[in-house]
Amino acid sequence: MPKRAAGVSLPFLQPETGGGEPLHRQLYERLKQAILSGALAPRSRLPSTRTLAHELGVSRGTVEGAFTQLDAEGFLERRVGSGSVVALPEHARLPRSTTAAPVRRSGTLARPGLSRRGQRLARAVLPPEPRDVQPFTPCLPALDLFPTHLWGRALAKHARHLGPGLMTAGESAGFQPLREAIAAHLGTARGVRCGWRQVLVLSSTQQALDLCARLLLDEGERVWLEEPGYLGARAAFESAGARVCPVPVDAEGLRVDVGTARAPKARLAYVTPSHQYPLGVTLSLPRRLALLEWARAARAWIVEDDYDSEFRYATRPLAAIQGLDVAGRVLYAGTFNKVMFPSLRLAFLVVPDALVEPFTAARAATDGHAPLLSQAAMAHFMEAGHYAAHLRQMRLAYAERRDALLDALRREAEGWLRPGAAEAGMHVTAFLASGGRDADVVQRTDTKRLGARRLSPLYLGRGAEQGLVLGFSGASPAGLRAAVRTLSRLRG
Amino acid sequence: MPKRAAGVSLPFLQPETGGGEPLHRQLYERLKQAILSGALAPRSRLPSTRTLAHELGVSRGTVEGAFTQLDAEGFLERRVGSGSVVALPEHARLPRSTTAAPVRRSGTLARPGLSRRGQRLARAVLPPEPRDVQPFTPCLPALDLFPTHLWGRALAKHARHLGPGLMTAGESAGFQPLREAIAAHLGTARGVRCGWRQVLVLSSTQQALDLCARLLLDEGERVWLEEPGYLGARAAFESAGARVCPVPVDAEGLRVDVGTARAPKARLAYVTPSHQYPLGVTLSLPRRLALLEWARAARAWIVEDDYDSEFRYATRPLAAIQGLDVAGRVLYAGTFNKVMFPSLRLAFLVVPDALVEPFTAARAATDGHAPLLSQAAMAHFMEAGHYAAHLRQMRLAYAERRDALLDALRREAEGWLRPGAAEAGMHVTAFLASGGRDADVVQRTDTKRLGARRLSPLYLGRGAEQGLVLGFSGASPAGLRAAVRTLSRLRG
């Protein structure tokens, strides 16, 4: 009787040479799956390592390695002289019906068991992130003008001297020198009145909105949202189960009177006062004060998203609402991801004193803190004046790009596309003046990779206007002119 | 009549020279506050810029700068020839009582208006993060042995060539080369069976737990938690409003039978099977299979936290539970923050196919994605073999450190501190064998900065054992011996 009769036959075990995994590992995996699936029944005896090695054409060490591991994990019982026996106790085995199923997991399974809030989160509709560099991609900074060498040097400086100070866990609220630099910058540049302790370093505006929604809103509570408005904010508040109440925007910004009439007891108002997204208007001072007064009286919160306020071309920017707030109702959010570059993942939220502790605790409980190295590099970049210089240069460059876009629209698309407010920011909204649907336009231009976005999906209620959101910060003046020509040729 | 009679007197406006802010900015701020607070009544006329400059001893340009800004913001009406008038319309003003209040915000305010879930989040009790380098600080890697130069080089390589590919927004699920490297590593090192698409790059285990809690649990649903167990997990699930059910741990790990009896319909079980936190035991194979069978039958989720499984000293580690799962119920979490360094902020979650999409959407809606530069550097570090080499070296170094700690405990604290399981990981739990309270011990040693943590607060139910959680990975053998001597001298 040949030796192989001493154990079950195992043809399916043949390992694949040339694959990535070591042979003993492959053998171990296959044996384990065979045991778990029931292909190798409990108490069945395996061939000796010598026999199996011969049979499979591998070294005895390979088989020995696999058996040792299976032994350690309790899949085999090895006894000197009497070989190896499948050892998985019957009572511990998965039911046959399940184990016989193929290992691919989702295909045949029912819908995954998400929670109700999980379903809301998974359904959230977010604005497409600026991943492709296309002429009209909104919120895309001028990557071609970014001072890569200065940033690289700031990073390298800290990476080279990576000591315990920058390697151990950072504070959840953020790296103190960066918080100080942000507070100083916001005070002079944006009229934000805060001490550095009120500044929390986050990864993105989206994280700021998510934290605000979780900390300040319970399910079913109402939130004012500008109409049209920022999809990311809507996603954050709706994911949190809040009831979003659209409040129209006119030439002076949010219609505070309409908000007060429709949802006087809302718990929170989300606004983009310095440069309304997407319409580009500025919230007037009387409206600002009315909004603050409503929030004070209703004990509601105002989330001020100052996303691209640094770029203003005609007049000096209005200071932030936060600087006018004496009742401690404003949370001020800003981001470096639009001024520096999108993959940086550094943003900030300035909160009233009373909220510093709860927000810091929540940050710790939800994801910890931002990476220390990039925080330290950002602090250095600001302290050295590189940030202010970069802002100045971008303000000039974006003004030129904006002019080029507006000029090209006037020349190539007059009567078809009517630009809205364009005194600030990194995009302009152009309405379809002669009718038609923005969906059709974007679909027609899709293959040209222009990056224009539709206006109408940014409306929550009825009466959506048709138009295009055209970023101008990411492309050269010549690139923008060419893109407008392409766009107008495809006018349809 | 002297010229200054042409406007109100403004002595409080005197700017401070030598301060950080430009004079025109200071003047602007003070005027604005005076108008908002009512100190300057509406329609009151301001002195001319020339007069005011003279009066305050500043240049006329300084006053002009402040007035221009106030004019732009609607606080002043300027008319050629007739000077400047305070322009804030009465109806838009904040009520006197509020505006008269000092600008400091929180002091006199009532408790901040957090939501119910916000209060839960803010109350979350988290494990102290490894911020101070102390001999027994748990989860602190050997920063002294970290190959800073290799990591710095990996970072610099990508920072120097920072092009659009790494500057635009990254995928929410993570940078593909890093996801691939993680999947490959987990397959061979941990027996995790997954394609790279199932790997989500996150910032920390805490973020993984928070996402699991939000996506898989609704308020009031039950969760199995190991007893004693990891505070970070408890914080994540309790913050989400789940009801946490403690399930005892014995020498074979989680008592699945007790869990099944106490909370058969729990929606999720959180486990640390390869090295239970804090007791250090390994979940046995029969228990693993029983856990999987319960989850399959109850349609519950298993969150497998494999936080320091890479470090195993006596035997080869058991493969991850994820590799045994044929029903698609296991989510596998791991982190680089403990193997590399805590401030790195890169971790991962491997989810069943059916959950890839919802988790990716949730990541996008909650904070976007991880920074691309560190993801790219980490991928490079792994592909170049530095990660595997670092793991091997740390395994040797930690084994030596563990031996030094156990040896010192035997010599200096025999009969007082009884070490628990110590075959793996970065810490050992030492029970107070002769009675006493761990709180007293930690309090006595507090000033010595030893970093020992208490065991008893890691119990949720009654019957907490008293002991110390002693990390051994962050200090040299000599440092650990000295720390044990200090500890035992303060035995009390």
PDB file of N, CA and C in Angstrom, chain B residues 331-412:
ATOM      1  N   LEU B 331     -15.878  43.523  10.534  1.00  0.00           N
ATOM      2  CA  LEU B 331     -15.145  44.731  10.135  1.00  0.00           C
ATOM      3  C   LEU B 331     -13.834  44.702  10.909  1.00  0.00           C
ATOM      4  N   TYR B 332     -12.725  44.833  10.181  1.00  0.00           N
ATOM      5  CA  TYR B 332     -11.405  44.652  10.764  1.00  0.00           C
ATOM      6  C   TYR B 332     -10.686  45.997  10.822  1.00  0.00           C
ATOM      7  N   ALA B 333     -10.313  46.427  12.021  1.00  0.00           N
ATOM      8  CA  ALA B 333      -9.666  47.735  12.183  1.00  0.00           C
ATOM      9  C   ALA B 333      -8.223  47.566  12.628  1.00  0.00           C
ATOM     10  N   GLY B 334      -7.350  48.348  12.043  1.00  0.00           N
ATOM     11  CA  GLY B 334      -5.948  48.360  12.456  1.00  0.00           C
ATOM     12  C   GLY B 334      -5.416  49.772  12.334  1.00  0.00           C
ATOM     13  N   THR B 335      -4.227  49.999  12.879  1.00  0.00           N
ATOM     14  CA  THR B 335      -3.719  51.379  12.874  1.00  0.00           C
ATOM     15  C   THR B 335      -2.217  51.410  12.652  1.00  0.00           C
ATOM     16  N   PHE B 336      -1.757  52.449  11.979  1.00  0.00           N
ATOM     17  CA  PHE B 336      -0.324  52.702  11.870  1.00  0.00           C
ATOM     18  C   PHE B 336       0.170  53.594  13.009  1.00  0.00           C
ATOM     19  N   ASN B 337      -0.751  54.204  13.734  1.00  0.00           N
ATOM     20  CA  ASN B 337      -0.347  55.180  14.750  1.00  0.00           C
ATOM     21  C   ASN B 337       0.403  54.532  15.913  1.00  0.00           C
ATOM     22  N   LYS B 338       0.219  53.230  16.098  1.00  0.00           N
ATOM     23  CA  LYS B 338       0.939  52.535  17.168  1.00  0.00           C
ATOM     24  C   LYS B 338       2.228  51.900  16.664  1.00  0.00           C
ATOM     25  N   VAL B 339       2.254  51.504  15.406  1.00  0.00           N
ATOM     26  CA  VAL B 339       3.464  50.868  14.877  1.00  0.00           C
ATOM     27  C   VAL B 339       4.477  51.931  14.436  1.00  0.00           C
ATOM     28  N   MET B 340       3.970  52.971  13.816  1.00  0.00           N
ATOM     29  CA  MET B 340       4.853  54.051  13.355  1.00  0.00           C
ATOM     30  C   MET B 340       5.020  55.060  14.498  1.00  0.00           C
ATOM     31  N   PHE B 341       4.139  56.059  14.576  1.00  0.00           N
ATOM     32  CA  PHE B 341       4.160  56.996  15.703  1.00  0.00           C
ATOM     33  C   PHE B 341       2.778  57.636  15.831  1.00  0.00           C
ATOM     34  N   PRO B 342       2.399  57.998  17.067  1.00  0.00           N
ATOM     35  CA  PRO B 342       1.002  58.378  17.323  1.00  0.00           C
ATOM     36  C   PRO B 342       0.495  59.595  16.548  1.00  0.00           C
ATOM     37  N   SER B 343       1.366  60.548  16.220  1.00  0.00           N
ATOM     38  CA  SER B 343       0.854  61.759  15.574  1.00  0.00           C
ATOM     39  C   SER B 343       0.714  61.599  14.064  1.00  0.00           C
ATOM     40  N   LEU B 344       1.011  60.399  13.549  1.00  0.00           N
ATOM     41  CA  LEU B 344       0.931  60.171  12.101  1.00  0.00           C
ATOM     42  C   LEU B 344      -0.486  60.287  11.584  1.00  0.00           C
ATOM     43  N   ARG B 345      -1.431  59.657  12.298  1.00  0.00           N
ATOM     44  CA  ARG B 345      -2.867  59.693  11.968  1.00  0.00           C
ATOM     45  C   ARG B 345      -3.198  58.965  10.678  1.00  0.00           C
ATOM     46  N   LEU B 346      -2.805  57.707  10.635  1.00  0.00           N
ATOM     47  CA  LEU B 346      -3.239  56.846   9.542  1.00  0.00           C
ATOM     48  C   LEU B 346      -3.649  55.507  10.129  1.00  0.00           C
ATOM     49  N   ALA B 347      -4.824  55.076   9.771  1.00  0.00           N
ATOM     50  CA  ALA B 347      -5.329  53.796  10.237  1.00  0.00           C
ATOM     51  C   ALA B 347      -6.158  53.209   9.105  1.00  0.00           C
ATOM     52  N   PHE B 348      -6.746  52.038   9.327  1.00  0.00           N
ATOM     53  CA  PHE B 348      -7.520  51.440   8.239  1.00  0.00           C
ATOM     54  C   PHE B 348      -8.644  50.580   8.795  1.00  0.00           C
ATOM     55  N   LEU B 349      -9.626  50.397   7.943  1.00  0.00           N
ATOM     56  CA  LEU B 349     -10.762  49.555   8.286  1.00  0.00           C
ATOM     57  C   LEU B 349     -11.049  48.703   7.058  1.00  0.00           C
ATOM     58  N   VAL B 350     -11.100  47.380   7.265  1.00  0.00           N
ATOM     59  CA  VAL B 350     -11.448  46.470   6.174  1.00  0.00           C
ATOM     60  C   VAL B 350     -12.904  46.067   6.380  1.00  0.00           C
ATOM     61  N   VAL B 351     -13.724  46.338   5.383  1.00  0.00           N
ATOM     62  CA  VAL B 351     -15.149  46.072   5.548  1.00  0.00           C
ATOM     63  C   VAL B 351     -15.618  45.059   4.511  1.00  0.00           C
ATOM     64  N   PRO B 352     -16.703  44.341   4.810  1.00  0.00           N
ATOM     65  CA  PRO B 352     -17.282  43.454   3.793  1.00  0.00           C
ATOM     66  C   PRO B 352     -17.670  44.265   2.566  1.00  0.00           C
ATOM     67  N   ASP B 353     -17.637  43.609   1.400  1.00  0.00           N
ATOM     68  CA  ASP B 353     -17.935  44.293   0.134  1.00  0.00           C
ATOM     69  C   ASP B 353     -19.163  45.194   0.216  1.00  0.00           C
ATOM     70  N   ALA B 354     -20.200  44.678   0.842  1.00  0.00           N
ATOM     71  CA  ALA B 354     -21.476  45.399   0.837  1.00  0.00           C
ATOM     72  C   ALA B 354     -21.391  46.703   1.608  1.00  0.00           C
ATOM     73  N   LEU B 355     -20.379  46.858   2.444  1.00  0.00           N
ATOM     74  CA  LEU B 355     -20.280  48.076   3.252  1.00  0.00           C
ATOM     75  C   LEU B 355     -19.294  49.090   2.682  1.00  0.00           C
ATOM     76  N   VAL B 356     -18.592  48.738   1.619  1.00  0.00           N
ATOM     77  CA  VAL B 356     -17.579  49.654   1.086  1.00  0.00           C
ATOM     78  C   VAL B 356     -18.210  50.981   0.693  1.00  0.00           C
ATOM     79  N   GLU B 357     -19.290  50.900  -0.046  1.00  0.00           N
ATOM     80  CA  GLU B 357     -19.919  52.113  -0.542  1.00  0.00           C
ATOM     81  C   GLU B 357     -20.483  52.982   0.587  1.00  0.00           C
ATOM     82  N   PRO B 358     -21.292  52.423   1.475  1.00  0.00           N
ATOM     83  CA  PRO B 358     -21.799  53.278   2.574  1.00  0.00           C
ATOM     84  C   PRO B 358     -20.699  53.874   3.440  1.00  0.00           C
ATOM     85  N   PHE B 359     -19.655  53.121   3.740  1.00  0.00           N
ATOM     86  CA  PHE B 359     -18.589  53.679   4.576  1.00  0.00           C
ATOM     87  C   PHE B 359     -17.828  54.778   3.836  1.00  0.00           C
ATOM     88  N   THR B 360     -17.631  54.584   2.543  1.00  0.00           N
ATOM     89  CA  THR B 360     -16.934  55.611   1.774  1.00  0.00           C
ATOM     90  C   THR B 360     -17.765  56.894   1.736  1.00  0.00           C
ATOM     91  N   ALA B 361     -19.060  56.749   1.522  1.00  0.00           N
ATOM     92  CA  ALA B 361     -19.933  57.925   1.501  1.00  0.00           C
ATOM     93  C   ALA B 361     -19.927  58.623   2.853  1.00  0.00           C
ATOM     94  N   ALA B 362     -19.944  57.843   3.917  1.00  0.00           N
ATOM     95  CA  ALA B 362     -19.967  58.435   5.253  1.00  0.00           C
ATOM     96  C   ALA B 362     -18.666  59.167   5.550  1.00  0.00           C
ATOM     97  N   ARG B 363     -17.565  58.584   5.114  1.00  0.00           N
ATOM     98  CA  ARG B 363     -16.280  59.263   5.320  1.00  0.00           C
ATOM     99  C   ARG B 363     -16.282  60.597   4.595  1.00  0.00           C
ATOM    100  N   ALA B 364     -16.811  60.612   3.375  1.00  0.00           N
ATOM    101  CA  ALA B 364     -16.865  61.854   2.605  1.00  0.00           C
ATOM    102  C   ALA B 364     -17.727  62.893   3.324  1.00  0.00           C
ATOM    103  N   ALA B 365     -18.826  62.448   3.887  1.00  0.00           N
ATOM    104  CA  ALA B 365     -19.767  63.387   4.503  1.00  0.00           C
ATOM    105  C   ALA B 365     -19.295  63.842   5.877  1.00  0.00           C
ATOM    106  N   THR B 366     -18.383  63.115   6.497  1.00  0.00           N
ATOM    107  CA  THR B 366     -17.987  63.489   7.853  1.00  0.00           C
ATOM    108  C   THR B 366     -16.671  64.247   7.901  1.00  0.00           C
ATOM    109  N   ASP B 367     -15.668  63.851   7.125  1.00  0.00           N
ATOM    110  CA  ASP B 367     -14.458  64.677   7.125  1.00  0.00           C
ATOM    111  C   ASP B 367     -13.659  64.608   5.848  1.00  0.00           C
ATOM    112  N   GLY B 368     -14.192  63.948   4.824  1.00  0.00           N
ATOM    113  CA  GLY B 368     -13.512  63.991   3.537  1.00  0.00           C
ATOM    114  C   GLY B 368     -12.575  62.826   3.310  1.00  0.00           C
ATOM    115  N   HIS B 369     -11.309  63.018   3.614  1.00  0.00           N
ATOM    116  CA  HIS B 369     -10.338  61.953   3.392  1.00  0.00           C
ATOM    117  C   HIS B 369      -9.057  62.297   4.125  1.00  0.00           C
ATOM    118  N   ALA B 370      -8.142  61.332   4.162  1.00  0.00           N
ATOM    119  CA  ALA B 370      -6.854  61.542   4.833  1.00  0.00           C
ATOM    120  C   ALA B 370      -5.923  62.341   3.914  1.00  0.00           C
ATOM    121  N   PRO B 371      -4.964  63.072   4.499  1.00  0.00           N
ATOM    122  CA  PRO B 371      -4.026  63.851   3.680  1.00  0.00           C
ATOM    123  C   PRO B 371      -3.299  62.937   2.688  1.00  0.00           C
ATOM    124  N   LEU B 372      -3.183  63.408   1.456  1.00  0.00           N
ATOM    125  CA  LEU B 372      -2.595  62.548   0.421  1.00  0.00           C
ATOM    126  C   LEU B 372      -1.097  62.351   0.601  1.00  0.00           C
ATOM    127  N   LEU B 373      -0.397  63.378   1.057  1.00  0.00           N
ATOM    128  CA  LEU B 373       1.055  63.271   1.127  1.00  0.00           C
ATOM    129  C   LEU B 373       1.465  62.153   2.087  1.00  0.00           C
ATOM    130  N   SER B 374       0.864  62.107   3.260  1.00  0.00           N
ATOM    131  CA  SER B 374       1.268  61.064   4.201  1.00  0.00           C
ATOM    132  C   SER B 374       0.792  59.698   3.724  1.00  0.00           C
ATOM    133  N   GLN B 375      -0.336  59.659   3.016  1.00  0.00           N
ATOM    134  CA  GLN B 375      -0.769  58.370   2.461  1.00  0.00           C
ATOM    135  C   GLN B 375       0.235  57.863   1.423  1.00  0.00           C
ATOM    136  N   ALA B 376       0.684  58.785   0.567  1.00  0.00           N
ATOM    137  CA  ALA B 376       1.640  58.388  -0.468  1.00  0.00           C
ATOM    138  C   ALA B 376       2.962  57.957   0.161  1.00  0.00           C
ATOM    139  N   ALA B 377       3.397  58.701   1.199  1.00  0.00           N
ATOM    140  CA  ALA B 377       4.652  58.341   1.855  1.00  0.00           C
ATOM    141  C   ALA B 377       4.526  56.981   2.542  1.00  0.00           C
ATOM    142  N   MET B 378       3.373  56.732   3.146  1.00  0.00           N
ATOM    143  CA  MET B 378       3.168  55.457   3.832  1.00  0.00           C
ATOM    144  C   MET B 378       3.165  54.303   2.825  1.00  0.00           C
ATOM    145  N   ALA B 379       2.524  54.520   1.674  1.00  0.00           N
ATOM    146  CA  ALA B 379       2.515  53.484   0.634  1.00  0.00           C
ATOM    147  C   ALA B 379       3.937  53.174   0.194  1.00  0.00           C
ATOM    148  N   HIS B 380       4.701  54.229  -0.020  1.00  0.00           N
ATOM    149  CA  HIS B 380       6.097  54.063  -0.424  1.00  0.00           C
ATOM    150  C   HIS B 380       6.888  53.300   0.640  1.00  0.00           C
ATOM    151  N   PHE B 381       6.685  53.676   1.888  1.00  0.00           N
ATOM    152  CA  PHE B 381       7.384  53.053   3.019  1.00  0.00           C
ATOM    153  C   PHE B 381       7.096  51.551   3.064  1.00  0.00           C
ATOM    154  N   MET B 382       5.853  51.189   2.769  1.00  0.00           N
ATOM    155  CA  MET B 382       5.490  49.773   2.767  1.00  0.00           C
ATOM    156  C   MET B 382       6.047  49.056   1.558  1.00  0.00           C
ATOM    157  N   GLU B 383       5.873  49.674   0.377  1.00  0.00           N
ATOM    158  CA  GLU B 383       6.331  49.019  -0.854  1.00  0.00           C
ATOM    159  C   GLU B 383       7.836  48.792  -0.830  1.00  0.00           C
ATOM    160  N   ALA B 384       8.569  49.734  -0.228  1.00  0.00           N
ATOM    161  CA  ALA B 384      10.022  49.615  -0.191  1.00  0.00           C
ATOM    162  C   ALA B 384      10.481  48.595   0.857  1.00  0.00           C
ATOM    163  N   GLY B 385       9.543  48.034   1.600  1.00  0.00           N
ATOM    164  CA  GLY B 385       9.917  47.025   2.591  1.00  0.00           C
ATOM    165  C   GLY B 385      10.315  47.611   3.937  1.00  0.00           C
ATOM    166  N   HIS B 386      10.293  48.948   4.061  1.00  0.00           N
ATOM    167  CA  HIS B 386      10.702  49.549   5.330  1.00  0.00           C
ATOM    168  C   HIS B 386       9.735  49.199   6.454  1.00  0.00           C
ATOM    169  N   TYR B 387       8.467  49.078   6.101  1.00  0.00           N
ATOM    170  CA  TYR B 387       7.472  48.818   7.142  1.00  0.00           C
ATOM    171  C   TYR B 387       7.680  47.423   7.736  1.00  0.00           C
ATOM    172  N   ALA B 388       7.827  46.434   6.856  1.00  0.00           N
ATOM    173  CA  ALA B 388       8.039  45.062   7.338  1.00  0.00           C
ATOM    174  C   ALA B 388       9.320  44.988   8.164  1.00  0.00           C
ATOM    175  N   ALA B 389      10.365  45.664   7.696  1.00  0.00           N
ATOM    176  CA  ALA B 389      11.631  45.643   8.428  1.00  0.00           C
ATOM    177  C   ALA B 389      11.468  46.301   9.803  1.00  0.00           C
ATOM    178  N   HIS B 390      10.745  47.403   9.820  1.00  0.00           N
ATOM    179  CA  HIS B 390      10.522  48.096  11.092  1.00  0.00           C
ATOM    180  C   HIS B 390       9.741  47.204  12.057  1.00  0.00           C
ATOM    181  N   LEU B 391       8.745  46.526  11.541  1.00  0.00           N
ATOM    182  CA  LEU B 391       7.966  45.605  12.375  1.00  0.00           C
ATOM    183  C   LEU B 391       8.867  44.518  12.982  1.00  0.00           C
ATOM    184  N   ARG B 392       9.696  43.933  12.139  1.00  0.00           N
ATOM    185  CA  ARG B 392      10.598  42.885  12.622  1.00  0.00           C
ATOM    186  C   ARG B 392      11.496  43.430  13.729  1.00  0.00           C
ATOM    187  N   GLN B 393      12.075  44.593  13.485  1.00  0.00           N
ATOM    188  CA  GLN B 393      12.984  45.150  14.498  1.00  0.00           C
ATOM    189  C   GLN B 393      12.248  45.489  15.787  1.00  0.00           C
ATOM    190  N   MET B 394      11.050  46.019  15.655  1.00  0.00           N
ATOM    191  CA  MET B 394      10.295  46.366  16.854  1.00  0.00           C
ATOM    192  C   MET B 394       9.881  45.106  17.610  1.00  0.00           C
ATOM    193  N   ARG B 395       9.595  44.030  16.867  1.00  0.00           N
ATOM    194  CA  ARG B 395       9.217  42.793  17.531  1.00  0.00           C
ATOM    195  C   ARG B 395      10.360  42.320  18.430  1.00  0.00           C
ATOM    196  N   LEU B 396      11.574  42.410  17.898  1.00  0.00           N
ATOM    197  CA  LEU B 396      12.747  42.023  18.702  1.00  0.00           C
ATOM    198  C   LEU B 396      12.943  42.983  19.876  1.00  0.00           C
ATOM    199  N   ALA B 397      12.852  44.262  19.588  1.00  0.00           N
ATOM    200  CA  ALA B 397      13.102  45.249  20.640  1.00  0.00           C
ATOM    201  C   ALA B 397      12.044  45.144  21.741  1.00  0.00           C
ATOM    202  N   TYR B 398      10.794  44.972  21.340  1.00  0.00           N
ATOM    203  CA  TYR B 398       9.728  44.916  22.340  1.00  0.00           C
ATOM    204  C   TYR B 398       9.814  43.625  23.159  1.00  0.00           C
ATOM    205  N   ALA B 399      10.253  42.550  22.512  1.00  0.00           N
ATOM    206  CA  ALA B 399      10.426  41.296  23.260  1.00  0.00           C
ATOM    207  C   ALA B 399      11.450  41.518  24.376  1.00  0.00           C
ATOM    208  N   GLU B 400      12.523  42.202  24.035  1.00  0.00           N
ATOM    209  CA  GLU B 400      13.569  42.475  25.023  1.00  0.00           C
ATOM    210  C   GLU B 400      13.022  43.369  26.140  1.00  0.00           C
ATOM    211  N   ARG B 401      12.244  44.354  25.744  1.00  0.00           N
ATOM    212  CA  ARG B 401      11.676  45.277  26.732  1.00  0.00           C
ATOM    213  C   ARG B 401      10.669  44.561  27.629  1.00  0.00           C
ATOM    214  N   ARG B 402       9.854  43.722  27.007  1.00  0.00           N
ATOM    215  CA  ARG B 402       8.898  42.940  27.788  1.00  0.00           C
ATOM    216  C   ARG B 402       9.629  42.065  28.796  1.00  0.00           C
ATOM    217  N   ASP B 403      10.666  41.367  28.331  1.00  0.00           N
ATOM    218  CA  ASP B 403      11.421  40.494  29.234  1.00  0.00           C
ATOM    219  C   ASP B 403      11.992  41.301  30.394  1.00  0.00           C
ATOM    220  N   ALA B 404      12.521  42.468  30.090  1.00  0.00           N
ATOM    221  CA  ALA B 404      13.098  43.302  31.148  1.00  0.00           C
ATOM    222  C   ALA B 404      12.029  43.691  32.165  1.00  0.00           C
ATOM    223  N   LEU B 405      10.864  44.034  31.673  1.00  0.00           N
ATOM    224  CA  LEU B 405       9.784  44.431  32.584  1.00  0.00           C
ATOM    225  C   LEU B 405       9.349  43.255  33.452  1.00  0.00           C
ATOM    226  N   LEU B 406       9.113  42.105  32.817  1.00  0.00           N
ATOM    227  CA  LEU B 406       8.636  40.946  33.587  1.00  0.00           C
ATOM    228  C   LEU B 406       9.684  40.530  34.617  1.00  0.00           C
ATOM    229  N   ASP B 407      10.925  40.562  34.200  1.00  0.00           N
ATOM    230  CA  ASP B 407      12.008  40.198  35.096  1.00  0.00           C
ATOM    231  C   ASP B 407      12.076  41.162  36.284  1.00  0.00           C
ATOM    232  N   ALA B 408      11.972  42.435  36.012  1.00  0.00           N
ATOM    233  CA  ALA B 408      12.025  43.424  37.087  1.00  0.00           C
ATOM    234  C   ALA B 408      10.832  43.272  38.023  1.00  0.00           C
ATOM    235  N   LEU B 409       9.661  42.983  37.450  1.00  0.00           N
ATOM    236  CA  LEU B 409       8.476  42.799  38.298  1.00  0.00           C
ATOM    237  C   LEU B 409       8.661  41.601  39.219  1.00  0.00           C
ATOM    238  N   ARG B 410       9.238  40.539  38.663  1.00  0.00           N
ATOM    239  CA  ARG B 410       9.464  39.335  39.456  1.00  0.00           C
ATOM    240  C   ARG B 410      10.429  39.651  40.596  1.00  0.00           C
ATOM    241  N   ARG B 411      11.447  40.421  40.288  1.00  0.00           N
ATOM    242  CA  ARG B 411      12.465  40.664  41.299  1.00  0.00           C
ATOM    243  C   ARG B 411      12.043  41.710  42.323  1.00  0.00           C
ATOM    244  N   GLU B 412      11.342  42.732  41.854  1.00  0.00           N
ATOM    245  CA  GLU B 412      11.087  43.871  42.737  1.00  0.00           C
ATOM    246  C   GLU B 412       9.668  43.901  43.287  1.00  0.00           C
TER     247      GLU B 412
END
